Each structure stands twice: as C-alpha cells, then as structure tokens.
Amino acid sequence: MTVALDIDDVRVTLGHNEVLKGVSLSVQPGEFVTLLGASGSGKSTLLNVIAGLQKIDSGHVLFDGENVERRSPQKRNVGFVFQSYALFPHMTVGENVSFPLLAARRPAKERAAVARETLELVQLGGMADREPASLSGGQRQRVALARAIAANPRVLLLDEPMAALDKQLREHMQVEIKSIQRRVGITTIAVTHDQTEALTMSDRVAIMHDGCFVQMAAPTELYRHPATEYVAKFLGEANLVPLYDGRILPVDGEEQKTGTAVIRPEDLEVLPLDAPAMAWSFDGIVRVVSFQGDRFRIEMDTSDGRVLVCTLPSTADVSLLVPGLPARLACTDPERVHIIFPPEILAQPLAVGSAV
Amino acid sequence: MKNPLAGVIGGFRYPVVVLSVAIGLLLFVPFAVLVATSVTSGQLILFPPQGFSLKWYVSVLGDRAWTDPFWLSMGVSLAATAIAVLLGTSGALAVHRIVRPGVGRLVRTLFILPIALPPVAYAVGLHRINILFEGLNKSLVVLVLGEAIIAMPYVFVLVSSAMNRVDPALRLAASTMGASWPMILRRVELPIVLPTVITGAIFAFSVVFDEVVLSVFLTPPGTQTFPLAMLSAAREAFSPNLTAASTMVSLAALALLGIVTVVGNRRARGRRPVRKVSST
C-alpha cells in the first residue's frame, strides 16, 4: 500500500513566524528520505504537515497524485513514530501494536494475529503481553515502530526516532530500522538533526534551513558535492577555502571571492616540506595533534592565517607533525576538491530530481 | 546512622520535634477522647469513661433519629458525588483541549471558583431559589445540585493535574492511527485518568458528607442530614449516642481510605512484573 509522496509549494505560518516558506519534495514509492536540519529549520513542521497534524496556509500534499491536504490525520492512513514513542501506558504491547486495527474496528482475532506478526517483524515475538513500562528503551522504540506499520499505512513518518536512545543502541537501530523499512517497502520520511543518522538510513537526504530546502541528494553526493557552504559545514567537518579565479585567496585579500573549495579533512595528507609545491598544498605551523582512537586529528595554522583540519588513519606516521613546528598538508588528488560557486555565478535553480 | 537533616536543622531540631508532636496530639487526642467516651456504660459524655459497654452503639444503630439522617446523607452524597465527578472530569478533559491559553485560564478559574465562594452566601442564594419555586423546597434537588457544585472543583483539580502529566503525543498518536475523538476519550484518556477520577470521587464524597452549611438551609422540613443530626444532638442532650455515631462514621472513613490505598497499591504493583506470556 506504499505510495509516492509529493509536497508542492507548502507554506506554514505560526503566529508571525513563517515556518515553511514554500517547500516542494517528490518521494518515490518505497524511498527513505530524511529531513535533516538544525532545530527551528521547519523539518518537524513538515512531518506534521504530511501527517495532517499541522494545517497549511497554501500548497498541496499528494499521496499517489491524490490531494490529501484537507484530510484529517485519521483519514490519511500514515504511521507515525513519535520522539517520545507515545506508547499507551495502560495497554499491553500487543494492544498498543494492534490499536490502529481497533480504531478500524477489526475483530479481536485479526488484531491479535496482526500484533503477533508485526512484533515478530521487529524481533519482539512473544512480548505481546508485556507492559510498555517493563521494556527497555530500544524495545519501546521497536514497539512504536511496529504500531506505526501494523495497519499497512501508506507513508511511515519518523520524528527524531533515535533521540531517546544511547549512542551504541542508536547505531544498531539505524541499521535495523533501515532493514525493516526495506523489507516492508514503505515510503518513509524521517526527521533528525543527527547527520550520521541521516546518512546511514536514507536513500536521499534533504537539508533544511530556515523553512527551505537547501539541498536534496543521495548521502554520498551530499557529502562529496555540497551545494552550499552551509551544507558543507553541516555534514561532517570541512575545510572551506575561498577562491578567486581558481587561485586560493589570502585571508586579508581585497578581491571578491568567486568560489569556495571544500576539502574534507580525510582528503588531506602530510607531505615533506622540501617536496615540490602543488595546487592544493598548504604550509603552516602544526597547532594540535590529537589521537582519537580510530584516527589522528591535526589542526594547522596556515601561513596566510587560516586553520586547516586534517584527519589521518590511526596507523599513519605522525612523527613529522610536531606542535609548534612547520608542516605541509596537501590534497594530492584534485578530484577530491569540490568547488562551490556562489549563487550569482551558479545562476541555475536547485536540482530537486531524484538522485538514487 | 547519621540523619543528614540533623545537620541542616541543627539547634532548631528540638523545637521542630516538639511542634510536630503537638500538632499530632491536636489531631489524635480529640479522636481518642471521642472513642473513649463512646464506650462508656454511663449516661453522659464523660472523660475518663465509666466502665465499658457497647450499648450506645447498639442504641445508635437501632435509633431512626440516627439511621434516617445517615441514609439521607449517603443518598445526597452519592448523588452529588456522581454529578461532581461527571462535571469535574468532563470539564478537566475539555479544558485540556482548549488551544488558546487565555480562554483556557479563564475556564479553569471558573471551574475552581466554587472553592473560593463563601458557602453561607451560596446557601442563602440557593435557599431563595428553593422558596421561589414551590414544591422544590420539599425535594432534595437543590441540595444535591448545590453540594455537587461545591464538590466539583476537587475532582476538576485532581483530574486536570493528571491530564497535565499525560504525554500530549498520545492523543496525536491515536489520531494518526485513525481513532476518532470519542474513541481517544474512551480508549486512551479516560483509562489513564481513571484512578485519579476515583480518588476525586472519594474526596468529593467526603466533602459532601461532612458539609453542614448547605444542609442547614436546604434540607426539606422534617428531615436531617447526618451532620445536622450530630449538630442538634450536641445542642440538645449530651448523650454518648453522639460520640458513638461519630466514632462509627470516622471508622467508616478510615476503612474506605484503607481500601483505596490497598487497591491502589495492588494496581501499581500489578503493573510492574511481567505477566505470564500467554499465546494471544
């Protein structure tokens, strides 16, 4: 029963605050799209709009080409996993999971069967008679997920699904949710402010900022080719180097920059100081070398007053890097350097196509 | 065994202990005297009692001057409690749904207002109504309604504070699962606040059962509520009937409280352990 989901120029104003400034989004059946953004970016509002919990000022929400923006939440047939899970404390796990079927007035036998099957799917078989209060955080989240998909909804919506879990469990559940979603094959929209979560789970990630989409693309594309400096900084660490005509601009330079080079810390390597200079090499004084278990993290003050960050595998030889002494960092593969052009040069609309 | 509070209170510890004991005695001594005087074998309320006998209890239980007011009070209290629970609970659930904060505050205040109203003024007003409509003063209608209004705020306050502790996402979750609002009310909200509603009902009942001001003005001629019977018994003759009757209602109240506590504890305990997994 999974559907294509279309959001067309949706606007929402809360009080005097324009929360969504005309956002559009096209999701294919079975696709997993994550809305990623800082708090206040409008991502949760958009999720509520899809569920029908938030009224819209203008625009359209379409399930398989059919307008649903005037339908109440009851009539949209969506599954919603809340941040707090919102499990009914007075019901057993099984009663929670089969609640959507109770609401649809299905017979008790069918409800029990569906609860059992769905709980098997989330690996909680045999837990139907437990009380939610007796479950661990991860188990509760599975119950919430089972309840959201029990009645074969058309769209699955996840609001910060991992917020209440500790780090280790979170990574485990990200993979788990993704695999359940793939097995059920349901169109899924998730909201998060955690970039790792977004990159791990999604087919596509939509970055939201201030009520608009900034970029929407597959995780690798988004990380490798960010459209703006905001995206580059939001997703992982990035060294942003201003350019003028393909040249690296000095920090106190007069010229207007005509682009920004994005160099990821893991794409920089250490070169000997007497090696011949190359296009993307930077000389400077090492500031900090810190060992982080799986890698080294190096900060360097460049000679023109910038700070560069470089990460090296934990097996790397860092004997050349001594805080306070000069060093040379370089990106030896120019392919790895991504260049962002400012909008007036880019002068073309944001690509919104599916990019799987 | 060091008491961490000891260090904080320091030299003030002894006055605090003395004060607590004094307050405790203030509550306990009258009750002890009440019980003691009710088991006297003499004819007067005297402390210490003379001899031991339960004859005053037998006398009260067989005396319609006591049993009639008791059953009248039970009837009035039950009816008024039912109305108070209905109004207070639905009011609390409704106020919780009001979106605009200003309106919500206003309605909330209106529901709590009866607590602040001086009962005498209220009783006089109701008494006028009773006189205006002939025949009404022979019935218990105005008394029951008046008592219900006085008891309603207790239910309202308890239930609305329980509603505030309920995750607002529960209602949203239920609605995304296709539940209409009557179903959300019946299957989600009411079951969650039900224990609080029962507590509220007990509060309301005890408030009404004890209430004497409205009874004075609104009880139909020739009948008495239980507190009125006690009042007139105290004024007319100092017979140990009075203390025997008081002891009995006090013990009944304690028993009720005990049952509620035991049942409440059992419910709370029943929630935690894993129930036997049966195949559904």
XYZ file of C-alpha atoms in Angstrom:
636
model
C 0.000 0.000 0.000
C 3.020 2.239 -0.245
C 2.663 5.454 -2.208
C 4.538 8.188 -3.981
C 4.523 11.303 -1.843
C 4.537 14.803 -3.243
C 4.798 18.051 -1.368
C 4.019 21.004 -3.556
C 4.875 24.573 -2.511
C 3.706 24.144 1.095
C 3.658 27.241 3.277
C 3.014 27.341 7.017
C 2.930 30.393 9.261
C 2.797 30.012 13.041
C 1.988 33.335 14.665
C 4.178 35.831 12.822
C 6.761 33.209 12.035
C 6.956 31.750 8.539
C 7.991 28.200 9.392
C 7.765 26.689 5.903
C 8.447 29.047 3.010
C 7.085 27.110 0.071
C 8.772 23.731 0.147
C 8.405 21.093 -2.549
C 9.515 17.494 -2.422
C 8.933 14.421 -4.516
C 9.387 10.994 -2.964
C 9.177 7.735 -4.892
C 7.246 4.732 -3.553
C 9.375 2.838 -1.066
C 12.003 5.561 -0.830
C 13.556 6.601 2.512
C 14.055 10.348 2.711
C 15.450 12.106 5.770
C 14.819 15.755 6.553
C 17.982 16.999 8.191
C 18.337 20.397 9.804
C 19.033 22.342 12.951
C 16.165 22.956 15.369
C 13.809 25.594 14.015
C 14.549 24.698 10.410
C 10.959 23.566 9.883
C 11.664 19.851 9.480
C 9.284 18.656 12.227
C 6.593 21.015 10.974
C 6.855 19.455 7.535
C 6.479 15.989 9.051
C 3.348 17.132 10.902
C 2.024 18.601 7.658
C 2.351 15.206 5.970
C 0.563 13.513 8.905
C -2.185 16.147 8.925
C -1.315 17.308 12.445
C -0.383 20.763 11.129
C -2.676 22.861 8.928
C -1.077 24.538 5.930
C -1.613 28.061 4.601
C -1.204 27.059 0.975
C 0.217 24.312 -1.189
C -0.575 20.661 -1.670
C 0.227 17.289 -0.143
C -0.319 14.386 -2.528
C -0.329 10.633 -1.893
C -0.057 8.895 -5.285
C -1.228 12.045 -7.025
C -4.280 12.430 -4.796
C -4.736 15.619 -2.763
C -4.863 14.835 0.945
C -4.109 18.238 2.464
C -7.725 18.679 3.608
C -7.980 15.259 5.193
C -7.841 14.810 8.956
C -4.970 12.757 10.394
C -7.453 9.924 10.999
C -8.174 9.610 7.282
C -4.624 9.806 5.911
C -3.519 6.320 6.866
C 0.020 7.213 7.929
C 2.218 5.550 10.527
C 3.877 7.993 12.896
C 6.685 7.201 15.328
C 6.898 9.986 17.880
C 10.064 11.126 19.573
C 8.607 10.068 22.953
C 7.213 6.889 21.267
C 3.803 7.812 22.759
C 3.063 4.228 23.778
C -0.233 3.886 25.651
C 0.858 3.125 29.228
C -2.382 1.375 30.203
C -2.249 -1.145 27.363
C -0.061 -4.175 26.787
C 2.495 -4.206 23.994
C 0.114 -6.265 21.866
C -2.795 -3.878 22.470
C -0.552 -0.960 21.566
C 0.542 -2.551 18.312
C -2.988 -3.509 17.287
C -4.525 -0.137 18.226
C -4.746 1.036 14.576
C -6.840 -2.065 13.871
C -9.009 -1.405 16.912
C -9.600 2.088 15.564
C -10.638 0.476 12.269
C -12.972 -1.823 14.275
C -11.321 -5.039 13.161
C -12.246 -8.212 15.068
C -10.164 -9.243 18.080
C -8.803 -12.361 16.405
C -7.378 -10.409 13.491
C -5.939 -7.783 15.859
C -4.099 -10.414 17.885
C -2.757 -12.068 14.726
C -1.501 -8.775 13.281
C 0.076 -7.803 16.608
C 1.895 -11.125 16.742
C 3.162 -10.917 13.159
C 4.252 -7.304 13.428
C 6.048 -7.937 16.705
C 7.877 -10.842 15.041
C 8.952 -8.438 12.318
C 10.577 -6.087 14.836
C 12.046 -9.077 16.724
C 9.799 -8.759 19.745
C 7.969 -12.044 19.218
C 6.312 -13.279 22.428
C 6.329 -9.845 24.045
C 2.661 -9.091 23.301
C 1.536 -9.440 26.918
C 4.230 -7.229 28.423
C 3.537 -3.722 29.688
C 5.387 -0.894 27.903
C 6.810 0.231 31.265
C 8.660 -3.068 31.628
C 10.561 -2.660 28.331
C 13.967 -1.146 27.634
C 14.320 1.999 25.527
C 15.250 0.063 22.411
C 12.340 -2.333 22.855
C 9.912 0.534 23.290
C 11.146 2.036 20.070
C 10.546 -1.256 18.288
C 7.013 -1.360 19.695
C 6.404 2.186 18.456
C 7.683 1.181 15.023
C 5.556 -1.981 14.987
C 2.476 0.020 15.959
C 3.178 2.552 13.201
C 3.376 -0.118 10.479
C 0.775 -2.583 11.827
C -2.120 -1.320 9.704
C -0.140 -1.126 6.436
C -0.025 2.669 6.309
C 0.710 4.460 3.055
C 3.569 6.507 4.484
C 5.776 5.979 7.525
C 6.856 9.094 9.415
C 9.655 9.054 11.989
C 10.169 12.078 14.242
C 13.689 12.016 15.736
C 13.312 8.258 16.250
C 16.699 7.812 17.945
C 16.706 10.845 20.229
C 15.928 8.834 23.363
C 18.488 6.060 22.786
C 22.119 5.910 23.852
C 24.823 6.088 21.198
C 25.549 2.397 20.756
C 21.921 1.360 20.562
C 21.290 4.247 18.196
C 23.761 2.953 15.609
C 22.289 -0.524 15.891
C 18.709 0.722 15.495
C 19.589 2.879 12.484
C 20.606 -0.219 10.552
C 17.657 -2.157 11.968
C 15.039 0.436 11.031
C 16.512 0.724 7.565
C 16.322 -3.040 7.034
C 12.736 -3.274 8.327
C 11.770 -0.364 6.108
C 13.312 -2.075 3.100
C 11.565 -5.351 3.880
C 8.168 -3.699 4.283
C 8.930 -1.459 1.320
C 7.135 1.551 2.760
C 7.694 5.156 1.732
C 9.390 6.729 4.729
C 10.131 10.271 5.820
C 12.329 10.723 8.877
C 13.300 13.882 10.717
C 16.599 14.246 12.518
C 19.292 16.697 13.471
C 21.885 13.916 13.593
C 23.870 13.845 10.342
C 25.267 10.341 10.846
C 21.747 9.028 11.319
C 20.586 10.773 8.157
C 23.492 9.466 6.071
C 23.148 5.915 7.436
C 19.423 5.399 6.950
C 18.375 7.367 3.914
C 18.214 6.907 0.184
C 18.135 10.676 -0.036
C 18.745 13.420 2.481
C 17.045 16.811 2.303
C 18.884 19.536 4.170
C 16.535 22.129 5.619
C 17.486 25.576 6.765
C 15.168 28.374 7.808
C 11.996 26.889 6.274
C 13.530 25.954 2.921
C 15.328 23.033 1.352
C 18.999 23.830 0.785
C 19.969 20.637 -0.993
C 18.453 17.257 -1.592
C 20.589 14.351 -2.734
C 21.872 10.879 -2.007
C 24.141 10.761 1.079
C 27.425 10.281 -0.837
C 26.567 13.032 -3.294
C 25.633 15.372 -0.469
C 28.893 14.706 1.351
C 31.115 14.862 -1.731
C 29.399 17.693 -3.592
C 27.654 20.032 -1.163
C 25.766 22.790 -2.927
C 26.474 25.479 -0.369
C 28.934 26.236 2.390
C 26.095 25.655 4.890
C 25.663 22.079 3.688
C 29.430 21.506 3.620
C 29.767 22.612 7.241
C 26.571 20.914 8.389
C 27.578 17.483 7.125
C 30.804 16.431 8.764
C 33.894 18.583 9.025
C 35.090 20.615 6.062
C 37.929 22.978 5.256
C 36.446 25.869 3.306
C 38.989 27.738 1.191
C 37.893 30.920 -0.624
C 38.985 31.159 -4.277
C 39.438 33.886 -6.839
C 39.732 32.774 -10.434
C 40.895 29.347 -9.376
C 43.529 30.809 -7.056
C 43.484 30.487 -3.289
C 42.627 33.827 -1.776
C 44.623 35.138 1.155
C 42.533 35.741 4.278
C 43.030 39.514 4.194
C 42.774 39.726 0.382
C 40.918 42.555 -1.346
C 39.340 40.600 -4.168
C 35.787 39.307 -4.037
C 35.824 35.540 -3.875
C 34.436 33.739 -6.891
C 34.126 30.324 -5.308
C 34.883 28.157 -2.308
C 36.887 24.962 -2.306
C 35.637 22.245 0.041
C 38.359 19.894 1.235
C 37.365 17.139 3.647
C 39.846 16.541 6.490
C 40.392 12.924 5.438
C 41.471 14.033 1.935
C 44.490 15.941 3.229
C 47.813 14.213 3.723
C 51.209 15.164 5.075
C 53.982 15.956 2.595
C 57.658 16.592 3.322
C 58.471 20.309 3.446
C 61.034 20.011 0.649
C 58.628 18.352 -1.785
C 57.720 20.428 -4.861
C 54.698 22.728 -4.254
C 51.404 21.667 -5.784
C 47.987 23.204 -6.441
C 46.288 22.203 -3.196
C 49.107 22.309 -0.707
C 49.216 24.421 2.421
C 52.213 25.312 4.566
C 51.821 26.223 8.178
C 52.584 25.562 11.809
C 51.091 22.499 13.497
C 48.801 23.526 16.312
C 47.443 20.284 17.794
C 47.874 16.594 17.088
C 45.258 14.519 18.887
C 44.803 10.778 18.835
C 41.102 9.810 18.684
C 41.302 6.035 18.615
C 40.362 5.314 15.028
C 42.279 8.310 13.657
C 44.557 11.257 14.301
C 43.126 14.737 14.124
C 45.533 17.513 13.217
C 44.927 21.249 13.330
C 47.342 23.511 11.478
C 47.659 27.312 11.311
C 48.465 28.084 7.683
C 50.911 30.816 6.777
C 48.045 33.013 5.488
C 46.100 32.828 8.745
C 43.623 30.002 8.237
C 43.078 26.909 10.370
C 43.070 23.621 8.479
C 41.827 20.348 9.903
C 43.235 17.061 8.707
C 42.486 13.522 9.826
C 44.844 10.612 9.285
C 44.290 6.911 9.817
C 45.411 5.704 13.235
C 48.164 3.706 11.535
C 49.697 6.839 9.934
C 53.201 8.034 10.744
C 52.767 11.353 12.522
C 56.408 11.789 13.513
C 56.699 14.715 11.042
C 53.923 16.567 12.853
C 55.136 18.297 15.989
C 53.057 21.104 17.524
C 54.819 24.417 17.011
C 56.903 23.215 14.056
C 56.196 23.786 10.342
C 54.493 21.175 8.182
C 52.876 20.843 4.783
C 49.368 19.445 4.200
C 48.099 18.751 0.709
C 45.248 17.230 -1.199
C 47.116 15.264 -3.855
C 44.014 14.196 -5.785
C 42.388 17.331 -7.308
C 39.255 15.252 -7.969
C 38.693 15.245 -4.252
C 38.446 19.007 -4.087
C 34.882 20.181 -4.559
C 34.322 23.762 -5.621
C 31.191 25.687 -4.689
C 30.287 28.672 -6.835
C 28.284 31.481 -5.287
C 24.647 31.638 -6.431
C 25.104 34.591 -8.830
C 27.652 32.533 -10.769
C 25.776 29.275 -10.369
C 22.629 31.072 -11.678
C 20.608 27.926 -12.004
C 17.824 26.536 -9.835
C 18.454 23.953 -7.184
C 18.291 20.459 -8.641
C 15.423 18.644 -6.988
C 15.276 15.444 -9.050
C 15.616 12.023 -7.541
C 19.243 11.090 -7.374
C 19.377 7.497 -6.227
C 23.157 6.141 61.437
C 23.501 9.826 60.746
C 20.480 11.805 59.806
C 21.532 14.297 57.108
C 18.702 16.615 58.134
C 20.108 16.855 61.655
C 22.992 18.965 60.432
C 20.730 21.268 58.479
C 18.195 21.966 61.203
C 20.840 21.915 63.939
C 19.752 23.560 67.180
C 16.229 24.044 65.869
C 15.734 20.294 65.836
C 14.105 20.066 69.282
C 11.532 22.839 68.827
C 10.620 21.268 65.453
C 10.117 17.853 67.053
C 8.069 19.341 69.897
C 5.878 21.264 67.441
C 5.268 18.153 65.318
C 4.288 16.138 68.366
C 1.948 18.928 69.484
C 0.234 19.032 66.108
C -0.067 15.257 66.120
C -1.663 15.325 69.568
C -4.068 18.042 68.478
C -5.391 15.636 65.843
C -5.207 12.490 67.883
C -6.413 13.483 71.347
C -9.939 14.571 70.342
C -10.359 11.339 68.450
C -9.099 9.295 71.381
C -11.489 11.090 73.708
C -14.300 10.562 71.209
C -13.713 6.820 71.066
C -13.215 6.557 74.825
C -16.420 8.383 75.721
C -18.444 6.338 73.249
C -17.740 3.070 75.057
C -18.868 4.348 78.438
C -21.502 2.468 80.358
C -22.729 5.703 81.940
C -25.384 8.115 80.680
C -23.176 11.121 79.997
C -20.253 12.019 77.805
C -17.534 11.914 80.414
C -13.802 11.515 80.243
C -12.449 9.213 81.525
C -15.398 6.920 80.690
C -17.164 4.995 83.371
C -16.873 1.266 82.720
C -17.028 -0.329 79.264
C -20.033 -1.119 77.146
C -21.093 -1.031 73.508
C -24.684 -0.176 74.402
C -24.505 3.279 72.806
C -23.513 1.718 69.509
C -26.474 -0.646 69.686
C -28.647 2.307 70.621
C -27.487 4.429 67.665
C -27.894 1.601 65.173
C -31.434 0.983 66.329
C -32.454 4.635 66.538
C -34.145 6.070 63.463
C -33.224 9.546 64.665
C -29.665 8.492 63.685
C -30.136 5.949 60.886
C -32.526 8.091 58.810
C -30.111 11.063 58.631
C -27.285 8.639 57.853
C -29.066 7.140 54.860
C -30.245 10.567 53.736
C -26.665 11.807 53.815
C -25.468 8.723 51.978
C -28.059 9.298 49.259
C -27.355 13.006 48.912
C -23.592 12.446 48.950
C -23.688 9.683 46.359
C -25.918 11.672 44.011
C -23.901 14.863 44.444
C -20.625 12.952 44.007
C -21.861 11.387 40.795
C -22.740 14.815 39.389
C -19.497 16.359 40.646
C -17.411 13.576 39.071
C -19.241 13.906 35.777
C -18.870 17.697 35.651
C -15.350 17.859 37.051
C -13.944 15.118 34.819
C -15.528 16.310 31.611
C -14.507 19.857 32.495
C -10.888 18.819 33.016
C -10.804 16.846 29.749
C -12.414 19.736 27.887
C -10.135 22.438 29.312
C -7.190 20.322 28.206
C -8.389 20.609 24.630
C -8.700 24.406 24.640
C -5.914 25.700 22.430
C -5.954 29.412 23.274
C -4.154 29.887 26.603
C -6.243 32.909 27.673
C -9.537 31.078 27.241
C -8.111 28.002 28.955
C -7.079 30.011 32.020
C -10.475 31.684 32.254
C -12.439 28.424 32.075
C -10.050 26.797 34.553
C -10.655 29.631 37.026
C -14.422 29.284 36.608
C -14.220 25.598 37.457
C -12.203 26.245 40.608
C -14.288 29.258 41.709
C -16.790 27.294 43.874
C -13.968 26.587 46.353
C -13.464 30.297 46.925
C -17.168 31.110 47.276
C -18.308 31.542 50.929
C -20.698 28.596 51.475
C -23.066 30.701 53.567
C -23.640 33.231 50.798
C -24.071 30.427 48.304
C -26.508 28.620 50.620
C -28.607 31.752 51.098
C -28.813 32.184 47.337
C -29.901 28.604 46.821
C -32.386 28.976 49.656
C -34.042 31.848 47.774
C -34.399 29.607 44.734
C -35.954 26.949 46.903
C -38.543 29.451 48.139
C -39.213 30.913 44.688
C -40.251 27.610 43.192
C -42.955 25.993 45.231
C -42.506 22.318 45.891
C -38.776 22.499 45.276
C -38.133 23.019 48.985
C -39.787 19.701 49.734
C -37.333 17.885 47.463
C -33.603 17.336 47.685
C -32.935 18.651 44.164
C -31.390 21.987 45.115
C -29.405 20.471 47.996
C -27.919 17.762 45.762
C -27.071 20.236 42.986
C -25.581 22.722 45.441
C -23.418 20.071 47.105
C -22.336 18.804 43.653
C -21.116 22.284 42.686
C -19.162 22.593 45.925
C -17.521 19.190 45.432
C -16.822 19.555 41.699
C -13.596 21.646 41.964
C -11.854 18.835 43.885
C -12.487 16.403 41.057
C -11.609 19.032 38.454
C -8.271 19.983 40.026
C -7.171 16.371 40.527
C -8.143 15.213 37.055
C -6.649 18.219 35.281
C -3.339 17.758 37.044
C -3.406 14.100 35.972
C -4.097 15.228 32.405
C -1.081 17.532 32.556
C 1.107 14.540 33.288
C -0.152 12.668 30.214
C 2.143 12.852 27.161
C 0.314 15.123 24.667
C 1.700 12.923 21.879
C -0.638 10.094 22.982
C -3.645 11.892 21.561
C -1.817 12.796 18.347
C -0.562 9.228 18.011
C -4.069 7.844 18.436
C -5.421 10.238 15.818
C -2.778 9.266 13.248
C -3.835 5.669 13.882
C -7.354 6.516 12.821
C -9.037 6.910 16.217
C -11.872 9.454 16.310
C -12.076 11.739 19.333
C -14.764 9.740 21.179
C -12.571 6.694 20.780
C -9.478 8.570 22.003
C -11.513 9.662 25.024
C -12.813 6.177 25.783
C -9.749 4.081 24.968
C -6.856 6.392 25.810
C -7.620 9.379 28.017
C -10.282 8.041 30.388
C -8.489 4.776 31.224
C -5.317 6.722 32.022
C -7.009 9.211 34.359
C -9.480 6.698 35.858
C -7.511 6.118 39.111
C -7.434 9.877 39.633
C -11.154 10.134 38.926
C -11.779 7.561 41.669
C -9.592 9.496 44.104
C -11.500 12.645 43.158
C -14.809 10.897 43.775
C -13.720 9.889 47.284
C -12.637 13.452 48.024
C -15.922 14.792 46.697
C -17.915 12.282 48.711
C -16.197 13.140 51.970
C -16.604 16.867 51.334
C -20.322 16.482 50.706
C -20.943 14.038 53.539
C -19.365 16.486 56.005
C -20.975 19.596 54.581
C -23.285 21.308 57.073
C -23.909 24.877 55.873
C -25.925 23.980 52.779
C -27.741 21.277 54.759
C -28.938 23.844 57.304
C -30.561 25.941 54.611
C -31.707 23.400 52.077
C -32.748 20.217 53.860
C -36.502 19.699 53.427
C -38.584 20.299 56.571
C -38.757 17.327 58.929
C -35.587 15.669 57.638
C -31.958 15.898 58.672
C -28.640 15.074 57.127
C -26.133 13.261 59.293
C -24.043 16.330 60.209
C -27.260 18.160 61.076
C -28.310 15.277 63.313
C -24.992 15.484 65.101
C -25.304 19.231 65.462
C -28.739 19.026 67.023
C -27.709 16.074 69.193
C -24.854 18.161 70.511
C -27.193 21.041 71.248
C -29.975 19.081 72.903
C -28.542 16.395 75.134
C -25.018 15.279 75.797
C -25.741 11.609 75.243
C -22.919 9.213 74.294
C -25.065 8.414 71.248
C -23.319 11.383 69.644
C -19.797 10.115 70.207
C -20.756 6.565 69.236
C -22.186 7.815 65.933
C -19.124 9.986 65.317
C -16.814 7.078 66.013
C -18.659 4.897 63.552
C -18.501 7.357 60.661
C -14.844 8.084 61.438
C -14.016 4.380 61.336
C -16.012 4.007 58.126
C -13.977 6.835 56.592
C -10.717 5.199 57.714
C -11.829 1.864 56.300
C -12.665 3.481 52.959
C -9.268 5.170 52.869
C -7.595 1.853 53.687
C -9.408 0.022 50.907
C -8.472 2.716 48.391
C -4.813 2.567 49.432
C -4.669 -1.218 49.255
C -6.406 -1.341 45.882
C -4.196 1.481 44.575
C -1.045 -0.305 45.694
C -2.153 -3.564 44.143
C -2.811 -1.805 40.844
C 0.581 -0.121 40.924
C 2.297 -3.383 41.818
C 0.406 -5.351 39.187
C 1.814 -3.095 36.535
C 5.482 -3.811 37.020
C 6.154 -7.531 36.936
C 5.995 -9.398 33.680
C 2.744 -11.187 33.302
C 2.776 -14.779 32.157
C 3.120 -14.756 28.424
C 0.025 -16.352 27.044
C -0.480 -17.007 23.377
C -2.853 -14.397 22.057
